[in-house]
Amino acid sequence: MDCLKCKDLSGALESRHTQYVEARSSAYYHVSTELAAKKNVDMERARYDLQEHRAVCASYAERKLLG
Ligand SMILES: [Zn+2]
């Protein structure tokens, strides 16, 4: 059974990661250093949210058991 919240949170993490990579690879590196740092914080927060949810998500636990 798929959990919508898991899907939402991992989608959010994925897009934060994309934004972080884009900020880091920006041509305007002197401008983007601070931006990349902010994106990194956003990404870590999204990762934390996902982990927090997975810790209490029955659907995720079940999927992990099934492999
Ligand atoms: Zn879930």
Coordinates of C-alpha atoms and ligand atoms in Angstrom, one line a residue:
M1 CA 0.0 0.0 0.0
D2 CA 1.4 3.4 -1.0
C3 CA 1.4 6.2 1.5
L4 CA 0.6 9.6 0.0
K5 CA 2.6 11.4 2.7
C6 CA 5.7 9.3 1.9
K7 CA 5.3 10.1 -1.7
D8 CA 4.8 13.9 -1.0
L9 CA 7.8 14.0 1.3
S10 CA 10.2 12.1 -1.0
G11 CA 9.0 14.2 -3.9
A12 CA 9.8 17.3 -1.9
L13 CA 13.2 16.0 -1.0
E14 CA 13.9 15.2 -4.6
S15 CA 13.0 18.7 -5.8
R16 CA 15.0 20.3 -3.0
H17 CA 18.0 18.1 -4.0
T18 CA 17.6 19.2 -7.7
Q19 CA 17.5 22.9 -6.6
Y20 CA 20.6 22.4 -4.5
V21 CA 22.5 20.8 -7.3
E22 CA 21.4 23.6 -9.7
A23 CA 22.4 26.3 -7.2
R24 CA 25.8 24.7 -6.7
S25 CA 26.5 24.3 -10.4
S26 CA 25.3 27.8 -11.2
A27 CA 27.6 29.9 -13.4
Y28 CA 27.4 32.8 -10.9
Y29 CA 29.2 30.9 -8.2
H30 CA 30.1 34.0 -6.1
V31 CA 26.4 34.8 -5.9
S32 CA 25.2 31.3 -5.5
T33 CA 27.4 30.2 -2.6
E34 CA 25.0 31.7 -0.1
L35 CA 22.0 30.5 -2.1
A36 CA 23.5 26.9 -2.3
A37 CA 23.9 27.0 1.5
K38 CA 20.3 27.9 1.9
K39 CA 19.2 25.2 -0.5
N40 CA 21.3 22.7 1.4
V41 CA 19.5 23.7 4.6
D42 CA 16.1 23.2 2.8
M43 CA 17.2 19.9 1.5
E44 CA 18.4 18.7 4.9
R45 CA 15.1 19.8 6.4
A46 CA 13.1 17.9 3.8
R47 CA 15.3 14.8 4.4
Y48 CA 14.6 15.1 8.2
D49 CA 10.8 15.5 7.6
L50 CA 10.9 12.3 5.5
Q51 CA 12.8 10.4 8.1
E52 CA 10.6 11.6 10.8
H53 CA 7.5 10.5 8.9
R54 CA 9.0 7.1 8.0
A55 CA 9.7 6.4 11.6
V56 CA 6.0 6.4 12.3
C57 CA 4.6 5.2 8.9
A58 CA 3.1 1.8 8.9
S59 CA 3.0 1.6 5.2
Y60 CA 6.7 2.4 5.0
A61 CA 7.6 -0.3 7.6
E62 CA 5.5 -2.8 5.7
R63 CA 7.2 -2.1 2.4
K64 CA 10.6 -2.4 4.1
L65 CA 9.7 -5.8 5.5
L66 CA 8.6 -7.0 2.1
G67 CA 11.8 -5.7 0.6
Ligands
ZN1 ZN 4.2 7.2 4.9

